Tab-separated table of N, CA and C in Angstrom:
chain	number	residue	atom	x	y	z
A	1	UNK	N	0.828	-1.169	0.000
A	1	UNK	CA	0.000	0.000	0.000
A	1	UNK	C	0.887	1.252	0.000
A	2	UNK	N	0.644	2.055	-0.919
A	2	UNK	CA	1.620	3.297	-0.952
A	2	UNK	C	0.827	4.610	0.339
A	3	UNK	N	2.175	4.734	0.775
A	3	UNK	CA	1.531	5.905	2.050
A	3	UNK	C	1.823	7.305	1.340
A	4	UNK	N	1.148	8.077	1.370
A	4	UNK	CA	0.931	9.253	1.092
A	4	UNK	C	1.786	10.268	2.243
A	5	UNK	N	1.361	9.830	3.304
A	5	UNK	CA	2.015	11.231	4.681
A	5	UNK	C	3.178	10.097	4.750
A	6	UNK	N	4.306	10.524	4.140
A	6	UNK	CA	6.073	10.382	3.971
A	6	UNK	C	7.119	11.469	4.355
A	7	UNK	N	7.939	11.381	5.093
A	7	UNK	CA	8.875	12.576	5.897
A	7	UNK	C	9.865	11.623	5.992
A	8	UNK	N	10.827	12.003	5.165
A	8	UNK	CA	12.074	11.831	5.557
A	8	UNK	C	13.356	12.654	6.353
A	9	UNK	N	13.911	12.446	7.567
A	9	UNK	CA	14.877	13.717	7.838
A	9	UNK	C	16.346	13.544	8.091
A	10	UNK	N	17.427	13.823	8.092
A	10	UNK	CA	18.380	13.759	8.570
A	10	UNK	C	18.951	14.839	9.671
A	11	UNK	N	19.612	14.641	11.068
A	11	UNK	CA	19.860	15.640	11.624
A	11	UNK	C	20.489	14.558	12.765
A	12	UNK	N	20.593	15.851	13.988
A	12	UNK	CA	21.224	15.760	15.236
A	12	UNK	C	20.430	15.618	16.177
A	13	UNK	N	20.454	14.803	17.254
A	13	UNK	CA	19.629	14.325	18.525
A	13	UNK	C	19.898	15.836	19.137
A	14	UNK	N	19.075	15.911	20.186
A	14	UNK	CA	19.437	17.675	20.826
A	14	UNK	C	19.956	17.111	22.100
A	15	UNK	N	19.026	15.890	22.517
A	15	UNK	CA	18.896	15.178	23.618
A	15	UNK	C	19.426	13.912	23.903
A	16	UNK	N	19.479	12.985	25.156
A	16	UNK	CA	19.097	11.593	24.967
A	16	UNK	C	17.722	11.407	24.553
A	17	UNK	N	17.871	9.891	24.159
A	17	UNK	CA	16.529	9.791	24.049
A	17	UNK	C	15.546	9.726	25.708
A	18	UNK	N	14.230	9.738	25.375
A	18	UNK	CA	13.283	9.743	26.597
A	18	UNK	C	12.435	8.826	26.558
A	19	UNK	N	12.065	7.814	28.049
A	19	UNK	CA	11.252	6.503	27.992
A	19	UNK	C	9.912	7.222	28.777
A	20	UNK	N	8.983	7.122	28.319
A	20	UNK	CA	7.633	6.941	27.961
A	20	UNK	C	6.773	5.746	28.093
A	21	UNK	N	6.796	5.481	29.838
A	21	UNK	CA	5.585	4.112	30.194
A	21	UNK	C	4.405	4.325	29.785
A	22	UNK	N	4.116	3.454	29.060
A	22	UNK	CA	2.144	3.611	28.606
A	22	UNK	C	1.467	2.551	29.538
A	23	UNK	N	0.097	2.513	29.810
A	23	UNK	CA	-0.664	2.394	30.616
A	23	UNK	C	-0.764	0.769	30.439
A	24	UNK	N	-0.183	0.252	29.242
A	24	UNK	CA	-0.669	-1.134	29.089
A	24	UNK	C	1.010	-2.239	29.193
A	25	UNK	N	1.486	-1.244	30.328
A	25	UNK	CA	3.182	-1.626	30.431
A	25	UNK	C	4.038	-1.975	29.390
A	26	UNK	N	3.615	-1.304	28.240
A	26	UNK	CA	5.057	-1.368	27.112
A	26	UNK	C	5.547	0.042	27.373
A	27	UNK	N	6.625	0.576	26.593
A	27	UNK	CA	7.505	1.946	26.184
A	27	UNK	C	7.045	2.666	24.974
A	28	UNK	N	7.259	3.766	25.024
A	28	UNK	CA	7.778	4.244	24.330
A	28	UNK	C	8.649	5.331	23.805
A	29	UNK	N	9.450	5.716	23.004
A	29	UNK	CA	10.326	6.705	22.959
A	29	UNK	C	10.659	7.919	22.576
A	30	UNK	N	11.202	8.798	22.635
A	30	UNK	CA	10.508	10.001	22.362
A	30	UNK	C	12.283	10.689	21.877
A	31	UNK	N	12.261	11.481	20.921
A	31	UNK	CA	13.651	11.730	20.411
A	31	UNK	C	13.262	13.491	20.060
A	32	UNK	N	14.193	14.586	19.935
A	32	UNK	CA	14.470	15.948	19.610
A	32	UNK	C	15.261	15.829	18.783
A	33	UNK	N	15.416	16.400	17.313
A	33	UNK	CA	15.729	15.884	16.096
A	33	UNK	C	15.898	17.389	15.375
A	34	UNK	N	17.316	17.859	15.385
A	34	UNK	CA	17.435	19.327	14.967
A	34	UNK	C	18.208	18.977	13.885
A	35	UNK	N	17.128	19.491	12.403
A	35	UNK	CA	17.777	19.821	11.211
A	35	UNK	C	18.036	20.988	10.460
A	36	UNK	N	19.297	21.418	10.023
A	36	UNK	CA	19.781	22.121	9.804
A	36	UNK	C	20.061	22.485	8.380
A	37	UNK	N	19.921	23.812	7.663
A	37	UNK	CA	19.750	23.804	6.753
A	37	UNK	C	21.043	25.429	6.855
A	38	UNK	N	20.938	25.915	5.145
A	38	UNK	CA	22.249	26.976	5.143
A	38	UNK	C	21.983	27.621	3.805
A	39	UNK	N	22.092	28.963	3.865
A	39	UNK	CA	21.640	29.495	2.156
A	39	UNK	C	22.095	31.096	2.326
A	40	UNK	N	22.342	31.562	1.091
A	40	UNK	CA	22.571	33.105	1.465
A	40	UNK	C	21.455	33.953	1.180
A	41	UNK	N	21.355	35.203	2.304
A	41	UNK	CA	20.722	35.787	1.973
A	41	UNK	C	20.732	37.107	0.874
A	42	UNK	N	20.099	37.527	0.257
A	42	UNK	CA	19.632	38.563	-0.858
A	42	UNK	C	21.137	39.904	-0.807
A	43	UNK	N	22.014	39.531	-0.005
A	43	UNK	CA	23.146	40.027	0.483
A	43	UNK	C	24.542	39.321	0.543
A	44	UNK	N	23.907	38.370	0.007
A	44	UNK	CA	25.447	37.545	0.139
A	44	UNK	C	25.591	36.946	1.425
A	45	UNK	N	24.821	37.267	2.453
A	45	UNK	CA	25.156	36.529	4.106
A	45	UNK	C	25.097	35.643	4.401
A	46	UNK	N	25.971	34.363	4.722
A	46	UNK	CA	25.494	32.928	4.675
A	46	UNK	C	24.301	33.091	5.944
A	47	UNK	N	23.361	32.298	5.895
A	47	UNK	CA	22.122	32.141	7.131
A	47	UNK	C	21.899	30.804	7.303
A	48	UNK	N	22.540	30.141	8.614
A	48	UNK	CA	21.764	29.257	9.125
A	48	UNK	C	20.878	28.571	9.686
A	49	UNK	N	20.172	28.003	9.622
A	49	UNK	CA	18.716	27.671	10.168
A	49	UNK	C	18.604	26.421	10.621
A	50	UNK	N	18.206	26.306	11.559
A	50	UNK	CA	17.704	24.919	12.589
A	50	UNK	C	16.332	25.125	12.672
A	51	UNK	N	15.554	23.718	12.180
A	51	UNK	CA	14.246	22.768	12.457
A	51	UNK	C	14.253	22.075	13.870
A	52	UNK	N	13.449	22.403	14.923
A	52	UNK	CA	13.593	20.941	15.927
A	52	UNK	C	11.475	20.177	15.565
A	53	UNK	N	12.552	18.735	15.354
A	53	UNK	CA	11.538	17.957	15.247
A	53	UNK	C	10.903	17.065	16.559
A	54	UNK	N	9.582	17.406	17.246
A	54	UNK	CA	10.054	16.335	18.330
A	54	UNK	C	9.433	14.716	17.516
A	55	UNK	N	9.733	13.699	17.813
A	55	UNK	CA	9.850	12.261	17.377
A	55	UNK	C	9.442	11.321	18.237
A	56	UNK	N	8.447	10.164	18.047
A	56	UNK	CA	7.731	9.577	18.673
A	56	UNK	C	8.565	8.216	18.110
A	57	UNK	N	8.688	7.164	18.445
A	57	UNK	CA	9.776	6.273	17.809
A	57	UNK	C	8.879	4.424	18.051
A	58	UNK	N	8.554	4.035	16.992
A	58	UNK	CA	7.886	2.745	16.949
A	58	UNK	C	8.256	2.067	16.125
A	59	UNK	N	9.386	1.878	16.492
A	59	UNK	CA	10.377	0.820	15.594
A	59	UNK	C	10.714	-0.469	16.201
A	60	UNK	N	10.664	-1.448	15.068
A	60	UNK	CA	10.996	-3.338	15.690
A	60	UNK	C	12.618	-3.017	16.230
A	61	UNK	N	12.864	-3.684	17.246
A	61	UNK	CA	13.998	-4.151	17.215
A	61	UNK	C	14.862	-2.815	18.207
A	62	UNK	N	13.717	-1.861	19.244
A	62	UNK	CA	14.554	-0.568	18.484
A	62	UNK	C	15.670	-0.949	19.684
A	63	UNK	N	15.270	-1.723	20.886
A	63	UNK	CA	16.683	-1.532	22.127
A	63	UNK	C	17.624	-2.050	21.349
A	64	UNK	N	18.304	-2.421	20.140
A	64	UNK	CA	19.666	-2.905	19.470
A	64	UNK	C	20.346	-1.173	19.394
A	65	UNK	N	19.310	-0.075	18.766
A	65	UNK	CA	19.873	1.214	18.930
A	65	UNK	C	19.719	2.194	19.703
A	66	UNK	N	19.412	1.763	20.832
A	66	UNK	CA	19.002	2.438	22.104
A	66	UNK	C	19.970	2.969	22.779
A	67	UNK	N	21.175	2.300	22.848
A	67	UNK	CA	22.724	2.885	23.405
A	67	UNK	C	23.335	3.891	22.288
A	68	UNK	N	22.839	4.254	20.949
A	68	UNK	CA	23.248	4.987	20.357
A	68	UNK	C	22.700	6.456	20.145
A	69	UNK	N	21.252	6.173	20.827
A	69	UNK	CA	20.772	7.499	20.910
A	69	UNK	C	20.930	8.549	21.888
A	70	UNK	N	22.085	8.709	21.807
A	70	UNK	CA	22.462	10.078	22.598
A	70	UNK	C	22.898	11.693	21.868
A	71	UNK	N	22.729	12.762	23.016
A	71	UNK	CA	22.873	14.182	22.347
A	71	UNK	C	23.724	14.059	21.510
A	72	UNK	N	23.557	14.573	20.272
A	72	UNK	CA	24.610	15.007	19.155
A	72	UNK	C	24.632	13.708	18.127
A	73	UNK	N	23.996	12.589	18.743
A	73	UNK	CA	24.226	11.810	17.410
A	73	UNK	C	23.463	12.137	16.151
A	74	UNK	N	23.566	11.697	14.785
A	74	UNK	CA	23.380	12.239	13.954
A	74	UNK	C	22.522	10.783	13.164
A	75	UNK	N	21.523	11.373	12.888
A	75	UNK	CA	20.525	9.951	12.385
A	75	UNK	C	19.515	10.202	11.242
A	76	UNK	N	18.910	9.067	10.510
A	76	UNK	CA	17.780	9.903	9.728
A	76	UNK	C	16.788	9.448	9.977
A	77	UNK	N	15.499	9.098	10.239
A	77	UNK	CA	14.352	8.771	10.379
A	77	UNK	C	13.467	8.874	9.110
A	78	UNK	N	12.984	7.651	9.125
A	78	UNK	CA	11.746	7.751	7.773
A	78	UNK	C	10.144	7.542	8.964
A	79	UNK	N	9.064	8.269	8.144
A	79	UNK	CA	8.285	8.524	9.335
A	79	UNK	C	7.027	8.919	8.564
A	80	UNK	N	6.026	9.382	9.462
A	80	UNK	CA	4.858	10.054	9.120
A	80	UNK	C	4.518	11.278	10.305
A	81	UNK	N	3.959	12.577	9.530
A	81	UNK	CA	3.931	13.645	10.610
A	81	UNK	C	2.818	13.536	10.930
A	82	UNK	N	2.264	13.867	11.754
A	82	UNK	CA	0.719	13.868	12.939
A	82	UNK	C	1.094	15.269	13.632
A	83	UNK	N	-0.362	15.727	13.293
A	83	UNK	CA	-0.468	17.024	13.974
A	83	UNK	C	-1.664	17.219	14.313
A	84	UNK	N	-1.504	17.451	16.072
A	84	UNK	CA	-2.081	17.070	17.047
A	84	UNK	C	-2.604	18.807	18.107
A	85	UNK	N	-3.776	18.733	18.177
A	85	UNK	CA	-4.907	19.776	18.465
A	85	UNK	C	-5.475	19.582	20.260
A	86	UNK	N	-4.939	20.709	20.738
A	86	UNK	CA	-5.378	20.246	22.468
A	86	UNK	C	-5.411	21.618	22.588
A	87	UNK	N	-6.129	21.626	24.130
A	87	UNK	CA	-6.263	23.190	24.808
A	87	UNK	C	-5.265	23.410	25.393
A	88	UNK	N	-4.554	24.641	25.664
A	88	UNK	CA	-3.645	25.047	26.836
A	88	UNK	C	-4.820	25.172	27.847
A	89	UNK	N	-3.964	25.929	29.150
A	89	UNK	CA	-4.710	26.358	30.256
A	89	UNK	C	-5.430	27.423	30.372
A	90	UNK	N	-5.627	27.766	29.452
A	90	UNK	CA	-6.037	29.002	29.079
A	90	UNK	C	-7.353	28.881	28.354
A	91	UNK	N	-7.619	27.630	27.756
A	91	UNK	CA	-8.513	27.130	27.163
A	91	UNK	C	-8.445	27.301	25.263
A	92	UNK	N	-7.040	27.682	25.037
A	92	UNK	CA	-6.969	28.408	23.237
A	92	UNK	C	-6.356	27.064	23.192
A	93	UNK	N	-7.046	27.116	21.565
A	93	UNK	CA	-6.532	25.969	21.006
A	93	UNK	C	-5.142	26.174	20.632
A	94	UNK	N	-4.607	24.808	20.521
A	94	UNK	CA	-2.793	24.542	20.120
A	94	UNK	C	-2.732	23.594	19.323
A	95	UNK	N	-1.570	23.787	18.700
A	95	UNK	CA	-1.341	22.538	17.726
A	95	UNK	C	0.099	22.030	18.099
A	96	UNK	N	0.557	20.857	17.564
A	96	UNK	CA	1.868	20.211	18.059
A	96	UNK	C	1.697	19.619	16.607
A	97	UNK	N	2.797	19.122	16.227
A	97	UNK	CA	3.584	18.548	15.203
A	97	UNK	C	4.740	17.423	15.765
A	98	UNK	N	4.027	16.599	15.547
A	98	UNK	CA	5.106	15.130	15.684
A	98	UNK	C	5.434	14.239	14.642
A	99	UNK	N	6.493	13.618	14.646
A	99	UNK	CA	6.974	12.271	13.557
A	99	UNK	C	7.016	11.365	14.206
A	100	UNK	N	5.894	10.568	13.593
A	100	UNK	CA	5.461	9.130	13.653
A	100	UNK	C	6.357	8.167	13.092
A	101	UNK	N	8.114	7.725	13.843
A	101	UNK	CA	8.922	7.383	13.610
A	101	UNK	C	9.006	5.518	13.047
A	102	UNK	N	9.158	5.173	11.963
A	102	UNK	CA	8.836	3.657	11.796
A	102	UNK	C	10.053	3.374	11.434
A	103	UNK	N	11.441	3.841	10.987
A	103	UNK	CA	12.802	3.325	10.664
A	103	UNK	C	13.551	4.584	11.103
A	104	UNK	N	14.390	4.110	11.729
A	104	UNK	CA	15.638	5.433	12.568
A	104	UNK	C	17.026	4.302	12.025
A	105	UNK	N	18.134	5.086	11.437
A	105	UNK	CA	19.084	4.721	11.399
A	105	UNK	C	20.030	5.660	11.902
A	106	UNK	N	20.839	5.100	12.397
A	106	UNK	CA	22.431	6.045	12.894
A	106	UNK	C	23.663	5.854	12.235
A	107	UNK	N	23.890	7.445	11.913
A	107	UNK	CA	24.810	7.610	10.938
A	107	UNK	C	26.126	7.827	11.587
């Protein structure tokens, strides 16, 4: 079946990763994923720019790369984005943006 919502990224962990008990005693994991991009501006000025992605991680197998996910490592994730609608305390609506992580490799 071809998936339509496809995100591919490459970048840098910001963080370790983070464990996430769910209610039915499995894990899950949660990753900060800063990609970086570089271009000049209308001036000649190089400008760099950082994306932080936060990352939800539901991958087979994943404790084999679990000792590798630490700050600064550098990885790509293939995924799907979900964007997700809740109240603050305030009662205004918010939105969040997550990647629905299904293959993480470390580069």
């Amino acid at each position: 079946m071809e998936r339509n919502n496809f995100v591919q990224l490459t970048g840098n962990l910001g963080a370790d990763y983070q464990v996430i008990d769910l209610k039915n005693g499995r894990k899950m994991y949660r990753i900060a994923l800063a990609v970086s991009s570089a271009y000049y501006d209308g001036e000649g000025i190089p400008v760099k720019k950082t994306n932080w992605f936060n990352c939800l991680l539901f991958v087979k197998d994943i404790d084999i790369i679990l000792p590798s996910l630490k700050k600064g490592a550098r990885v790509q994730i293939n995924g799907e984005i979900n964007i997700n609608q809740y109240s603050d305390k305030d009662n205004v609506s918010r939105f969040s943006t997550e990647i629905k992580v299904y293959k993480i490799i470390v580069l």
